[in-house]
Short mmCIF file of C-alpha atoms and ligand atoms in Angstrom, two decimals:
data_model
loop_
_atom_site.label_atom_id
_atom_site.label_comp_id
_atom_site.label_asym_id
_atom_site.label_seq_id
_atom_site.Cartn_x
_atom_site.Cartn_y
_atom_site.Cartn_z
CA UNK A 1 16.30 -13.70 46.85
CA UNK A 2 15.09 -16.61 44.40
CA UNK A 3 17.19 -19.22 43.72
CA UNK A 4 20.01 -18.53 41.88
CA UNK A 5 21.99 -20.55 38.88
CA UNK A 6 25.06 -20.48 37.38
CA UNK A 7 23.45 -20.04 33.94
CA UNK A 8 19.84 -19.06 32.72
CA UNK A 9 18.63 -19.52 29.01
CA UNK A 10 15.67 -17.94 27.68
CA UNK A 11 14.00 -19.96 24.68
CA UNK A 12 13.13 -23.55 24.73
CA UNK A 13 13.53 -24.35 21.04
CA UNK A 14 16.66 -25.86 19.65
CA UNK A 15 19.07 -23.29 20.40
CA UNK A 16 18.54 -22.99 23.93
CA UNK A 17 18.18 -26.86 23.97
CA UNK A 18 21.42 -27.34 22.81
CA UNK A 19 23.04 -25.06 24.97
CA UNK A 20 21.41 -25.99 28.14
CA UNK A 21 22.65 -29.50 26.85
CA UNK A 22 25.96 -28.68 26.74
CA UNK A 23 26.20 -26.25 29.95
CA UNK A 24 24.27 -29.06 31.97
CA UNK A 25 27.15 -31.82 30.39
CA UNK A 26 29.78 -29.34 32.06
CA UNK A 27 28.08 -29.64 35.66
CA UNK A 28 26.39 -26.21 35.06
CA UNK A 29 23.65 -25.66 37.46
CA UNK A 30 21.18 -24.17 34.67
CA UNK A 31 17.47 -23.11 34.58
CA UNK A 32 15.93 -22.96 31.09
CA UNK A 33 12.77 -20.58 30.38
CA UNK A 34 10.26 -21.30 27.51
CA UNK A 35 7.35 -18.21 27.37
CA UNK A 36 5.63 -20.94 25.66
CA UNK A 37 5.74 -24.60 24.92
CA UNK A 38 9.42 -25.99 24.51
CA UNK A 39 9.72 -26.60 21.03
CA UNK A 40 6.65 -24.72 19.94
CA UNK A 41 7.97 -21.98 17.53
CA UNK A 42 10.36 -22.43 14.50
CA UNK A 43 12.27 -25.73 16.14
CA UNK A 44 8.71 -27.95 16.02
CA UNK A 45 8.30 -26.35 12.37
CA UNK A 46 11.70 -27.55 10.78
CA UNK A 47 12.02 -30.11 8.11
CA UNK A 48 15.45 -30.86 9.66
CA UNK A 49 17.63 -31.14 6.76
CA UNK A 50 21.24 -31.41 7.36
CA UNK A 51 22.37 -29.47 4.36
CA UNK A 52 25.70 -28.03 4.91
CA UNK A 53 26.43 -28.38 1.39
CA UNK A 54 22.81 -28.04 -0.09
CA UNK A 55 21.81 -24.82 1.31
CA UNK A 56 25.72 -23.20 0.82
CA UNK A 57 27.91 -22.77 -1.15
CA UNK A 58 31.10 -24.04 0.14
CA UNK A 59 33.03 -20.66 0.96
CA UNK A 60 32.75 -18.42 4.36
CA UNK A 61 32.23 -18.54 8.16
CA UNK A 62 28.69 -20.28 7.94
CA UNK A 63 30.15 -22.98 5.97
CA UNK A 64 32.85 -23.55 8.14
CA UNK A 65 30.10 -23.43 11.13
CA UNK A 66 27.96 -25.69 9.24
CA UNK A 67 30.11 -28.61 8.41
CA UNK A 68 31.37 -28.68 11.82
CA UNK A 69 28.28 -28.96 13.29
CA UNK A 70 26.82 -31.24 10.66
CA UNK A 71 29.80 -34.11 11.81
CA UNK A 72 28.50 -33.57 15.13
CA UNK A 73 25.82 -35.86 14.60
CA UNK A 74 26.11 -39.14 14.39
CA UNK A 75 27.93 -38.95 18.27
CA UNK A 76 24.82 -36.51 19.57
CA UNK A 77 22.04 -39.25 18.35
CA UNK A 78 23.76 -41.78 20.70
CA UNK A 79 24.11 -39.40 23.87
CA UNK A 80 20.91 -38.63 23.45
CA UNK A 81 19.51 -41.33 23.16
CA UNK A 82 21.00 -43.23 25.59
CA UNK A 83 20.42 -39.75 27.94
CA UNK A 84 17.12 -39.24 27.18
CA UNK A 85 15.58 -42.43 25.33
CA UNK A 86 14.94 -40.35 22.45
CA UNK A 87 15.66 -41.72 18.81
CA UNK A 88 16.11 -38.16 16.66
CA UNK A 89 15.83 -40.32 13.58
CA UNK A 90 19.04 -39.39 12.40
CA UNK A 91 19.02 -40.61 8.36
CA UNK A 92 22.22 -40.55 6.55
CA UNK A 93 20.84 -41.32 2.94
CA UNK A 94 22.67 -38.10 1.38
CA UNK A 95 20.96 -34.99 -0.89
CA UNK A 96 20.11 -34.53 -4.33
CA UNK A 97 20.40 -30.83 -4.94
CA UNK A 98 18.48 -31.01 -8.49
CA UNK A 99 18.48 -28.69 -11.46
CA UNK A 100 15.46 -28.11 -13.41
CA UNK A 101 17.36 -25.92 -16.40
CA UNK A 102 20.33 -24.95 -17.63
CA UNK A 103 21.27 -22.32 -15.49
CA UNK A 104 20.78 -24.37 -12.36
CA UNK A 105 22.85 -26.91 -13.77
CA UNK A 106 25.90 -24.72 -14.71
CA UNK A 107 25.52 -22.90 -10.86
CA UNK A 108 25.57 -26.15 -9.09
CA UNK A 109 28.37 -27.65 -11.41
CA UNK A 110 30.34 -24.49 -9.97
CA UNK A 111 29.69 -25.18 -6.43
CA UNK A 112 30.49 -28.66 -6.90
CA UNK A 113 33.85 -27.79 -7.51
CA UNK A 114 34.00 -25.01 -4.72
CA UNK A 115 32.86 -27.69 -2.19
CA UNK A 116 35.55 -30.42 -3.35
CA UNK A 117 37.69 -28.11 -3.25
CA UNK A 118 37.16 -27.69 0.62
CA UNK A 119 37.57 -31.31 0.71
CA UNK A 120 33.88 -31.81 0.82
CA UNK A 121 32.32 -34.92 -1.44
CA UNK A 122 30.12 -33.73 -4.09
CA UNK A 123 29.21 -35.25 -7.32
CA UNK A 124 27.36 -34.25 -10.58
CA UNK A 125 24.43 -36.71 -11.71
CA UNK A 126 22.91 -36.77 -14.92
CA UNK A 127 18.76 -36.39 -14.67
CA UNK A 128 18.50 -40.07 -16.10
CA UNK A 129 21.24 -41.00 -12.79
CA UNK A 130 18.81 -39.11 -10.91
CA UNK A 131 15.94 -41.12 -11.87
CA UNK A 132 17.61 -44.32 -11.21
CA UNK A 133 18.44 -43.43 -7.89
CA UNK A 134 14.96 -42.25 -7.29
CA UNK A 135 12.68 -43.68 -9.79
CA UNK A 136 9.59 -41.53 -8.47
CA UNK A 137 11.43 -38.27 -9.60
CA UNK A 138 10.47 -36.69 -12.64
CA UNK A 139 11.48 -36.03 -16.55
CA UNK A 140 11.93 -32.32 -15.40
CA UNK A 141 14.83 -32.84 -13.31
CA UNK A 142 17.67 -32.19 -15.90
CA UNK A 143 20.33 -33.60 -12.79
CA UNK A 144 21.46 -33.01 -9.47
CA UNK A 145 23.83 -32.56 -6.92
CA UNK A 146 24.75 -35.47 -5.21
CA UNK A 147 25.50 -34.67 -1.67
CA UNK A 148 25.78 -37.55 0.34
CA UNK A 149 26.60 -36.07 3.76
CA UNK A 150 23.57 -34.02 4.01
CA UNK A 151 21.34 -35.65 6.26
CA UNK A 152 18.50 -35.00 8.05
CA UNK A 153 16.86 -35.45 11.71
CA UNK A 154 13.38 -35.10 12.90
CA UNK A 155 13.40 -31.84 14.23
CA UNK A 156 10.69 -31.82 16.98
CA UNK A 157 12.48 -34.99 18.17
CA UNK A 158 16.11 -33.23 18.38
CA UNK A 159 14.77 -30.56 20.40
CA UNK A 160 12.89 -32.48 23.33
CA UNK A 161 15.93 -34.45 23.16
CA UNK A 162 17.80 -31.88 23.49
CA UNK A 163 15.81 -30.93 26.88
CA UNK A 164 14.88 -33.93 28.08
CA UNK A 165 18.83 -35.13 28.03
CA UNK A 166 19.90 -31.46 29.83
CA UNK A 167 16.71 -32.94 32.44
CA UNK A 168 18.42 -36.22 32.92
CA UNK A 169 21.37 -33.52 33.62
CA UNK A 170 19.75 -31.84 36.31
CA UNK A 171 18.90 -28.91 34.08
CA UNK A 172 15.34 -26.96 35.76
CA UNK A 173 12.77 -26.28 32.75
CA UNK A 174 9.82 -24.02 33.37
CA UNK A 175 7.42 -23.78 30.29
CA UNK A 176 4.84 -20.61 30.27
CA UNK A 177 7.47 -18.53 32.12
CA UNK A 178 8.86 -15.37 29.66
CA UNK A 179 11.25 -13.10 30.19
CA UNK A 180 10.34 -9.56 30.28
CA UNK A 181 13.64 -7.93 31.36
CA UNK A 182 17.09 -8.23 32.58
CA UNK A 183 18.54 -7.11 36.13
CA UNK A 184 21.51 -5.19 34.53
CA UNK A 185 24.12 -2.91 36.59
CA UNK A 186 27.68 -2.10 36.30
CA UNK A 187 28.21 -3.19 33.05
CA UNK A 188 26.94 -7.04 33.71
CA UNK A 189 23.84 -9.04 34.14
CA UNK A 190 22.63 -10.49 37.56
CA UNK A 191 19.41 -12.22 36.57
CA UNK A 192 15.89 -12.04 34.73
CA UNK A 193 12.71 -10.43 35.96
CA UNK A 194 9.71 -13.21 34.76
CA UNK A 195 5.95 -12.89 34.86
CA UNK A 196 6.95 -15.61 37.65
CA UNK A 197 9.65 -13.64 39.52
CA UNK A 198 13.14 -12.78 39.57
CA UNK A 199 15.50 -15.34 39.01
CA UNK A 200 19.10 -14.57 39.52
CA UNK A 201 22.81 -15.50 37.40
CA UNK A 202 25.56 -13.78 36.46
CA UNK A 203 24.70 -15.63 33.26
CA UNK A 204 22.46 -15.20 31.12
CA UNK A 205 21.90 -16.50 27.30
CA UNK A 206 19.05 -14.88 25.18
CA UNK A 207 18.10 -18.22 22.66
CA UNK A 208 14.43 -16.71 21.96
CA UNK A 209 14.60 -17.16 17.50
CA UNK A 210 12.79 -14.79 15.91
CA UNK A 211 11.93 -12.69 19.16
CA UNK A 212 14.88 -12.04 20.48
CA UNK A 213 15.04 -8.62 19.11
CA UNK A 214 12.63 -7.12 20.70
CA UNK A 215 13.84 -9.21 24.47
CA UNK A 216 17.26 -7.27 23.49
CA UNK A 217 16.03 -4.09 22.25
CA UNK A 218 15.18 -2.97 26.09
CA UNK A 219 19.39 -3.36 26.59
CA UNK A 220 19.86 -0.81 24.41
CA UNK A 221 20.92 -3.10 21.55
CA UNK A 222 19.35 -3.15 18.15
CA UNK A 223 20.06 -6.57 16.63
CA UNK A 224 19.45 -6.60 13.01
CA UNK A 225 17.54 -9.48 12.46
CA UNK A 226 13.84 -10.18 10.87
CA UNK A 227 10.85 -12.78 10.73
CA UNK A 228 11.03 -15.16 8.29
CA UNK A 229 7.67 -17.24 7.76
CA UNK A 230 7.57 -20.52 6.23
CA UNK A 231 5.07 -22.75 5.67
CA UNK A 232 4.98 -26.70 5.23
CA UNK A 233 2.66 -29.48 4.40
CA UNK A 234 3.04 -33.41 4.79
CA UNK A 235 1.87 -36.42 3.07
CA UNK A 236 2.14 -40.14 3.53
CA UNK A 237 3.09 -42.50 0.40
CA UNK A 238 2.10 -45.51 0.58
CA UNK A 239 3.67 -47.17 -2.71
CA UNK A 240 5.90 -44.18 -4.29
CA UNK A 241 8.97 -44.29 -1.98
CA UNK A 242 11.34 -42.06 -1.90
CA UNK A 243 14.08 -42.20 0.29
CA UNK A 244 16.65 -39.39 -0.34
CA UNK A 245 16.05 -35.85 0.56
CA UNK A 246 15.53 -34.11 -2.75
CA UNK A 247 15.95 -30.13 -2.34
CA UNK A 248 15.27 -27.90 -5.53
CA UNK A 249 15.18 -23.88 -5.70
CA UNK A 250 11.48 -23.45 -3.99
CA UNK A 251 11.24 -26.82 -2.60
CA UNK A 252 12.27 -29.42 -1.14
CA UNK A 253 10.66 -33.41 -0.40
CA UNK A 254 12.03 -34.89 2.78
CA UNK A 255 11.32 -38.85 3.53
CA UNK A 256 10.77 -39.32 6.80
CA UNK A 257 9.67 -42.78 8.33
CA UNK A 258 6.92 -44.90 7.28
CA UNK A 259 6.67 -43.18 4.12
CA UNK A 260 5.93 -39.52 5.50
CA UNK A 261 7.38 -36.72 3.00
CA UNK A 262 7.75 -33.58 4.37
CA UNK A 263 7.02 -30.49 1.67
CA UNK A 264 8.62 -26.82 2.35
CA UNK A 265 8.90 -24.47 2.30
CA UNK A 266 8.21 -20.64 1.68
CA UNK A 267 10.08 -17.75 2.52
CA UNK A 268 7.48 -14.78 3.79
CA UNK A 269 9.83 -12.15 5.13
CA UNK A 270 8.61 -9.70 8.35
CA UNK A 271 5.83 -11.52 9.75
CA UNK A 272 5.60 -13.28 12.94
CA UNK A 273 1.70 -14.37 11.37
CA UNK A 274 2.22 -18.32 11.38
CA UNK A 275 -1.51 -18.27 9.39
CA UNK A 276 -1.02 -21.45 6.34
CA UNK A 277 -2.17 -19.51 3.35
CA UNK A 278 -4.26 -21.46 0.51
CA UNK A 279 -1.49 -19.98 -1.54
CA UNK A 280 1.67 -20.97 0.23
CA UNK A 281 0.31 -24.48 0.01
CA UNK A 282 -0.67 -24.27 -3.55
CA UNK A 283 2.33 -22.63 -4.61
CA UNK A 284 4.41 -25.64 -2.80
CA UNK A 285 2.08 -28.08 -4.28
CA UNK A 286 2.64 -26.83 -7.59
CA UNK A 287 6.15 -27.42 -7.45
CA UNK A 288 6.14 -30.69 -5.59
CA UNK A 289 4.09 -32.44 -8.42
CA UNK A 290 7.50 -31.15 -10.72
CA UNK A 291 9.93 -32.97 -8.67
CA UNK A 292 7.93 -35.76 -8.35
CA UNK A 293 4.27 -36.23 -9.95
CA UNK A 294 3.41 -39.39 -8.45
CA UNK A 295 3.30 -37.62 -4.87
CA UNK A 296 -0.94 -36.60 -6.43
CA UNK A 297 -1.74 -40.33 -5.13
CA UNK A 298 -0.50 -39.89 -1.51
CA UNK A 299 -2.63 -39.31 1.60
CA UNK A 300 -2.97 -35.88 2.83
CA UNK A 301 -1.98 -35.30 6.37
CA UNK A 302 -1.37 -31.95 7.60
CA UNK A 303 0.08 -28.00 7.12
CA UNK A 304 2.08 -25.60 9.63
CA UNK A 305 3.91 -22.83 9.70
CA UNK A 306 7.01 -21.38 11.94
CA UNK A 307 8.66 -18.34 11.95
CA UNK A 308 12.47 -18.10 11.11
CA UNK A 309 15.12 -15.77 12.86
CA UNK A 310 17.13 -14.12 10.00
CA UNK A 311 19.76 -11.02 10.42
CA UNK A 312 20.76 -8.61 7.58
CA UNK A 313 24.28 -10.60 6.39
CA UNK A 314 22.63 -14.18 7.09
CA UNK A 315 25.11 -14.83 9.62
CA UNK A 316 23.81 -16.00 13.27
CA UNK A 317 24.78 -13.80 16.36
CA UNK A 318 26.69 -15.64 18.70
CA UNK A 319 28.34 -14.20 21.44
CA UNK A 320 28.52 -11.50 24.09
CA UNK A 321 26.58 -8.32 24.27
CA UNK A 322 28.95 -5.58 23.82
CA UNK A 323 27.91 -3.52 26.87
CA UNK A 324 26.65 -6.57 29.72
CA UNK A 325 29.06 -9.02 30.60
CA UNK A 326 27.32 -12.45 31.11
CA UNK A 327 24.59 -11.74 29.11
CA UNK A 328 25.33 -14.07 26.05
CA UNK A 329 23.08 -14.30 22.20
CA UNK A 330 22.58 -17.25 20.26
CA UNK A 331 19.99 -16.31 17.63
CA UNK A 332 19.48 -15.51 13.60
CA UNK A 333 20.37 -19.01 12.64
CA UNK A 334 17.16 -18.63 9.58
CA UNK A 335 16.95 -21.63 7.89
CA UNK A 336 19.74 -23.85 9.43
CA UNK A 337 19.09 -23.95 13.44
CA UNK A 338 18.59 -27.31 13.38
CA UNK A 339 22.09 -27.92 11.41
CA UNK A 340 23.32 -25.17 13.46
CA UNK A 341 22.53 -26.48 17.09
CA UNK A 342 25.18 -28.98 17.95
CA UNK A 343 27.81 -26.52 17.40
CA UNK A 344 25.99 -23.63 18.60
CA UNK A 345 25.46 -25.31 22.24
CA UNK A 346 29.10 -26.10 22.10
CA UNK A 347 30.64 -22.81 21.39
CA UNK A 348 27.85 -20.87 23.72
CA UNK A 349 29.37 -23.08 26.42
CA UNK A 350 32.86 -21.95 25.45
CA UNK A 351 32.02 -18.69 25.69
CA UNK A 352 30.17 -18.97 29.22
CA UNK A 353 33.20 -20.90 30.76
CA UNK A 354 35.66 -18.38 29.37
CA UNK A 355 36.99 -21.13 27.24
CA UNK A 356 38.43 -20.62 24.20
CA UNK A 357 36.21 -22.08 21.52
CA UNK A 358 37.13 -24.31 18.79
CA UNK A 359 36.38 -22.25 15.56
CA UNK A 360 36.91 -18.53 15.38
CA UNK A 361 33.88 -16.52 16.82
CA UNK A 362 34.70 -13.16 15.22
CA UNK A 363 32.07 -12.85 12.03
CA UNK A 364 29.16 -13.91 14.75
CA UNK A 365 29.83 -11.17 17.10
CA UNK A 366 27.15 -9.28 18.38
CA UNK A 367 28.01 -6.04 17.57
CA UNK A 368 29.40 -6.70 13.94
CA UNK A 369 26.71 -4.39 11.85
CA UNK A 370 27.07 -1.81 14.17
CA UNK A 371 30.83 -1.49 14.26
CA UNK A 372 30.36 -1.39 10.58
CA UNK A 373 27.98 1.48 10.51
CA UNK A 374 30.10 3.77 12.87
P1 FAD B 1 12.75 -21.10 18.12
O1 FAD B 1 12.57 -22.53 17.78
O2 FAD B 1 11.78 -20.12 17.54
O3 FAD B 1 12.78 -21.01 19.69
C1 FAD B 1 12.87 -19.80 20.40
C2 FAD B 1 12.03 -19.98 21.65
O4 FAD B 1 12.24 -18.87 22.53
C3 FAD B 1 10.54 -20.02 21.36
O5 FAD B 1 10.00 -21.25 21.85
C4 FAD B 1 9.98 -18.80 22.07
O6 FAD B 1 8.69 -19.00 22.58
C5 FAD B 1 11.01 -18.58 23.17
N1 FAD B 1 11.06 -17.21 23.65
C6 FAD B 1 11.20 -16.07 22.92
N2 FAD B 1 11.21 -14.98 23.71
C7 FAD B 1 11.10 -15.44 24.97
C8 FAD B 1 11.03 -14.77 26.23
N3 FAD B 1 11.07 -13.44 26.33
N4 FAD B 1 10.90 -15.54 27.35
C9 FAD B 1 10.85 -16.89 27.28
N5 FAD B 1 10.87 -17.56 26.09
C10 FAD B 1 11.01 -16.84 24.95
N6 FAD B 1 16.65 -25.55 9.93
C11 FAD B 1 17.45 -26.58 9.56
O7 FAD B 1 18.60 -26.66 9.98
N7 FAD B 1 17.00 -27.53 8.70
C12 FAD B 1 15.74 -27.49 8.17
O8 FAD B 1 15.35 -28.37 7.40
C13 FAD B 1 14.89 -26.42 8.53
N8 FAD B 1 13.65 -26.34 8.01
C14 FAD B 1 12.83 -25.32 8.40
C15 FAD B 1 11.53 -25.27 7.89
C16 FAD B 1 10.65 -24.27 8.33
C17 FAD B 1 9.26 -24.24 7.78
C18 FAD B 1 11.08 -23.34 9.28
C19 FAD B 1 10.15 -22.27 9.78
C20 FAD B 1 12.39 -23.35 9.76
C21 FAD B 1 13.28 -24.34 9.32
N9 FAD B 1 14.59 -24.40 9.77
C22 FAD B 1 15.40 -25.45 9.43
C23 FAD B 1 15.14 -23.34 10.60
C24 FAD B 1 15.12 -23.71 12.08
O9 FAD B 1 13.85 -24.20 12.41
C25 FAD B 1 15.44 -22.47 12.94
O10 FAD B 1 16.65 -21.88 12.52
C26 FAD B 1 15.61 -22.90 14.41
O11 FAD B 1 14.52 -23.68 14.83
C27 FAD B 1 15.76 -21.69 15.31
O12 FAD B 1 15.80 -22.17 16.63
P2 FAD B 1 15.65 -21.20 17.87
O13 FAD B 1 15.75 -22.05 19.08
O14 FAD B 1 16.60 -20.07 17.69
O15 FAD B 1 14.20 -20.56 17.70
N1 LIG B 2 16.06 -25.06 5.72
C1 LIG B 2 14.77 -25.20 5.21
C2 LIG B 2 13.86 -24.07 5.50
O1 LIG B 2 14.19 -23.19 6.26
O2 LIG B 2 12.81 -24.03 4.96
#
């Protein structure tokens, strides 16, 4: 028999990051496989935007999921750093959610006063506000939301944190290893069968984004999730700073250091093709010169594109499957994995421990659309 573990994750992007994290902080003797490169699919691809409050609403389970994990943190950038040595250039500058008519200004009024009413800070600036803030930002912008706990991280740097701190935590990594099937019998996992042999646990947690369908499907579970592609492109500004994230309907401009802007991203539904398309780019460059028209002068640097895991009510999975005990999903977390992970890796530990967790699993569960069909 190979070795054997008390848990195994599959995927070595974000989500299994985080939870190997977490298992390995525990004392969890874990073993992480990546088919791939860690961080190679839609983890290495994020803009890693914080936005709780930017990119919801302020009502339902994925807010509630989201703010939790977003005041996660501020703690997590210390452990790992002083874990792994990695700075995930955690930058607390706030959002501007901006409006570019009327209707986008009367819509974001209204969730202003959703999200205060959840207790959450948000404030209404006028465009000329806007512009003082963020002199670089355009006559367009008619005013924005002002969102100042929506941060952001650098994205590839959260994930090898992630990893590297489970490492320092005795966690095994093996990269080009993929999962082809489970050992299943009686009702509960015992291990994974790998193009590099068995390896054995009576847990098991399926973390592989976007193609963890198909990993599933031979369980005799039918997740409803999708491909989501989105591309990006960066530039470097030497003299136009800007220094909060701005985040519009179709785009967003994300400051990173040294006067790197990150521009994203679009939403190509049911392809796992991670092709950058002339017109993705143009279509995003279009819009970018709106928000801010001085971003023309900056230096070109480069385009990619990574492949989202949605499901069909935009909630993640996270749980157990419904027929295998110990065999555990963390997936469908679209455009917010990176917000998503601290929490994720939290309650995915929970759940493996037999813990209770600390918010209320129930609208994640694994078998939710297909209770609701029957
Ligand atoms: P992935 O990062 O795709 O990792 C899954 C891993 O599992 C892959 O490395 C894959 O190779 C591996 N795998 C799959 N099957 C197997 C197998 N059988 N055996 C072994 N390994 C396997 N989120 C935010 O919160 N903020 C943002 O600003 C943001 N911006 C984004 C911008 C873009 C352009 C994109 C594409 C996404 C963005 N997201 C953002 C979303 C975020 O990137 C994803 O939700 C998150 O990365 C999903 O993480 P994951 O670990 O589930 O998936
Ligand atoms: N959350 C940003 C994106 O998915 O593009």
């Amino acid at each position: 028999m190979s070795y054997v573990y008390d848990a195994i994750v599959v995927g070595g992007g974000v989500i299994g990051g985080a939870i190997a994290y977490n298992l390995a902080k525990r004392g969890g003797k874990v073993l992480l496989l990546e088919k791939e490169r860690l961080a190679s699919k839609a983890s290495g691809a994020a803009a890693g935007m914080l936005g709780a409050q930017a990119e919801m609403d302020g009502e339902g389970s994925l807010f509630q999921l989201a703010r939790k994990s977003r005041a996660m943190f501020t703690q997590l950038a210390g452990e790992i750093k002083e874990t792994s040595g990695i700075d995930i250039e955690l930058i607390n500058k706030g959002m501007l959610k901006v409006a570019l008519n009327e209707q986008q200004q009367h819509e974001y009024k209204r969730v202003i006063a959703i999200q205060r009413q959840s207790g959450e800070q948000a404030d209404w600036m006028t465009g000329e506000e806007v512009r003082r803030k963020e002199p670089v930002l355009s006559d367009a912008i008619t005013g924005a939301m002002h969102l100042e706990k929506d941060g952001q991280v650098e994205a590839t740097q959260l994930t090898l944190g992630f990893l590297k701190s489970a490492v320092a935590r005795g966690v095994v990594i093996k990269e080009f290893v993929e999962v082809y099937y489970f050992q299943l019998s009686k009702g509960k996992v015992s291990g994974v069968v790998t193009n590099e042999g068995n390896f054995y646990s009576e847990n098991v947690i399926v973390a592989g984004g976007a193609w963890s369908k198909k990993l599933l499907s031979k369980t005799g579970l039918q997740l409803d999730t999708y491909p989501v592609k989105g591309e990006c492109f960066s530039v470097v500004s030497h003299s136009q700073i800007l220094t909060t994230t701005v985040f519009s309907h179709g785009c967003y401009l994300v400051p990173k250091k040294w006067g790197r802007i990150i521009v994203g991203a679009t939403v190509k539904p049911r392809t796992f093709c991670k092709k950058v398309t002339v017109e993705g780019i143009s279509i995003l460059m279009e819009q970018a010169k709106k928000l801010m028209p001085s971003i023309v002068e900056a230096e070109w640097e480069r385009a990619w594109a990574g492949i989202r895991p949605q499901t069909a009510d935009g909630l993640p999975y996270l749980g157990e499957h419904p027929i295998y005990k110990g065999l555990f999903i963390a997936t469908g977390h679209f455009r917010n994995g990176i917000l998503l992970s601290p929490i994720t890796g939290e309650v995915i530990a929970d759940l493996v421990e037999g813990k209770p967790t600390s918010l209320n699993l129930e609208p994640f569960r694994v078998d939710r659309l297909v209770r609701q069909l029957t």
